[in-house]
């Protein structure tokens, strides 16, 4: 009777020899690896093609959902960026208009300043003119006419 390599009865896998040598040298994974005679034992991990396809389809559905979530976030971000760019373009387009308006405002301020100075000069000139006119009127004091004063002198002479 031929000696079996493994308890499962099948031929030993090539990597099982490496695992057995590592285990014999004391370089195992701390008790988590199996001795070489258990390596080819029947395992629960034997998947059929249908199970593997179903698992791949499940993973694909999950990845598609994640991809859609990321795509929707990117679309939201891009729409927000587009809206921000429109507002920025409107602001930039308004800058020349604001500059023209500020230029007009500057002209208006200069015009108002010159008008105020002109009004000040006009009021000062009017004040000087009125002062000079009043000064000329005050220089001629109202005096009684000699006809009015003479009878008073005549009357005073008679009483004396």
C-alpha positions as CSV (number, residue, x, y, z in Angstrom):
1,X,0.0,0.0,0.0
2,X,1.4,3.4,-1.0
3,X,1.9,5.9,1.7
4,X,-0.3,8.9,1.5
5,X,1.2,12.3,1.7
6,X,-1.7,14.0,3.4
7,X,-4.6,12.9,5.6
8,X,-7.0,14.0,2.8
9,X,-5.5,11.3,0.5
10,X,-4.5,13.6,-2.3
11,X,-1.0,14.6,-3.4
12,X,0.7,17.3,-1.4
13,X,0.7,20.8,-2.9
14,X,4.1,22.3,-3.7
15,X,3.7,25.2,-1.2
16,X,2.9,22.7,1.6
17,X,6.6,21.6,1.6
18,X,7.7,25.2,2.2
19,X,5.2,25.6,5.1
20,X,6.4,22.3,6.6
21,X,10.0,23.5,6.5
22,X,9.1,26.8,8.1
23,X,7.1,25.1,10.8
24,X,9.9,22.6,11.5
25,X,12.4,25.5,11.8
26,X,10.2,27.2,14.4
27,X,9.3,30.1,12.1
28,X,5.6,29.5,12.2
29,X,3.0,32.2,12.6
30,X,2.7,31.8,16.3
31,X,0.3,28.8,16.3
32,X,-2.0,30.3,13.7
33,X,-0.6,28.2,10.8
34,X,-1.4,24.5,10.3
35,X,1.1,21.7,10.3
36,X,1.9,20.4,6.9
37,X,-0.2,17.3,7.3
38,X,-3.4,19.4,7.7
39,X,-2.7,21.7,4.8
40,X,-4.5,19.6,2.2
41,X,-7.4,18.7,4.5
42,X,-10.9,19.3,3.2
43,X,-11.7,23.0,3.8
44,X,-14.9,24.9,3.9
45,X,-13.4,27.5,1.5
46,X,-14.1,25.5,-1.6
47,X,-16.3,27.9,-3.6
48,X,-18.3,26.9,-6.6
49,X,-18.3,29.0,-9.7
50,X,-21.9,30.2,-9.1
51,X,-21.0,31.3,-5.5
52,X,-18.0,33.2,-6.7
53,X,-20.0,34.9,-9.5
54,X,-22.6,35.8,-6.9
55,X,-20.0,37.3,-4.6
56,X,-18.5,39.3,-7.5
57,X,-21.9,40.6,-8.5
58,X,-22.5,41.7,-4.9
59,X,-19.2,43.5,-4.8
60,X,-19.9,45.0,-8.2
61,X,-23.3,46.3,-7.0
62,X,-21.7,47.8,-3.9
63,X,-19.0,49.4,-5.9
64,X,-21.5,50.8,-8.4
65,X,-23.4,52.4,-5.5
66,X,-20.3,53.9,-4.1
67,X,-19.3,55.2,-7.6
68,X,-22.8,56.8,-8.0
69,X,-22.4,58.4,-4.5
70,X,-19.1,59.8,-5.5
71,X,-20.3,61.0,-8.9
72,X,-23.3,62.8,-7.3
73,X,-21.0,64.5,-4.9
74,X,-18.7,65.6,-7.7
75,X,-21.7,66.8,-9.7
76,X,-22.9,68.8,-6.7
77,X,-19.5,70.3,-6.3
78,X,-19.2,71.2,-9.9
79,X,-22.6,72.9,-9.9
80,X,-21.6,74.9,-6.8
81,X,-18.4,75.9,-8.6
82,X,-20.3,76.9,-11.7
83,X,-22.7,79.0,-9.6
84,X,-19.8,80.6,-7.8
85,X,-18.1,81.3,-11.2
86,X,-21.2,83.0,-12.5
87,X,-21.4,85.3,-9.4
88,X,-17.7,86.1,-9.8
89,X,-18.1,86.9,-13.5
90,X,-21.0,89.2,-12.6
91,X,-18.9,90.9,-10.0
92,X,-16.0,91.3,-12.4
93,X,-18.3,92.6,-15.1
94,X,-19.6,95.2,-12.7
95,X,-16.1,96.6,-11.9
96,X,-15.8,98.8,-15.0
97,X,-19.3,100.1,-14.4
98,X,-18.3,100.9,-10.8
99,X,-15.2,102.6,-12.0
100,X,-17.2,104.8,-14.4
101,X,-19.6,105.6,-11.6
102,X,-16.8,106.5,-9.3
103,X,-15.3,108.7,-12.0
104,X,-18.7,110.4,-12.2
105,X,-18.9,110.7,-8.5
106,X,-15.4,112.3,-8.5
107,X,-16.6,114.8,-11.0
108,X,-19.7,115.5,-9.0
109,X,-17.6,116.0,-5.8
110,X,-15.3,118.5,-7.7
111,X,-18.4,120.2,-9.1
112,X,-20.0,120.5,-5.7
113,X,-16.8,121.9,-4.2
114,X,-16.4,124.5,-7.0
115,X,-20.0,125.5,-6.6
116,X,-19.6,125.9,-2.8
117,X,-16.4,128.0,-3.4
118,X,-18.2,130.1,-6.0
119,X,-21.2,130.6,-3.6
120,X,-18.8,131.6,-0.8
121,X,-17.1,134.1,-3.1
122,X,-20.5,135.5,-4.2
123,X,-21.7,135.8,-0.6
124,X,-18.5,137.5,0.4
125,X,-18.7,139.9,-2.5
126,X,-22.3,140.7,-1.7
127,X,-21.4,141.3,1.9
128,X,-18.6,143.6,1.0
129,X,-20.9,145.5,-1.4
130,X,-23.6,145.9,1.2
131,X,-21.1,147.0,3.7
132,X,-19.7,149.6,1.4
133,X,-23.2,150.8,0.5
134,X,-24.1,151.1,4.2
135,X,-20.9,152.8,5.0
136,X,-21.7,155.5,2.4
137,X,-25.1,156.0,3.8
138,X,-23.9,156.3,7.4
139,X,-21.3,159.0,6.3
140,X,-24.1,161.3,5.4
141,X,-25.8,161.8,8.8
142,X,-29.3,163.0,8.7
143,X,-29.1,166.6,9.8
144,X,-31.9,169.0,10.2
145,X,-32.2,171.4,7.5
146,X,-31.3,175.0,8.3
147,X,-34.9,176.0,7.8
148,X,-35.9,173.8,10.6
149,X,-33.1,174.9,12.9
150,X,-33.4,178.6,12.1
151,X,-36.8,179.1,13.5
152,X,-35.7,177.4,16.6
153,X,-32.8,179.8,16.9
154,X,-35.2,182.7,16.1
155,X,-37.5,181.5,18.7
156,X,-34.8,181.2,21.2
157,X,-33.6,184.7,20.5
158,X,-37.0,186.2,21.1
159,X,-37.4,184.5,24.5
160,X,-34.2,185.9,25.8
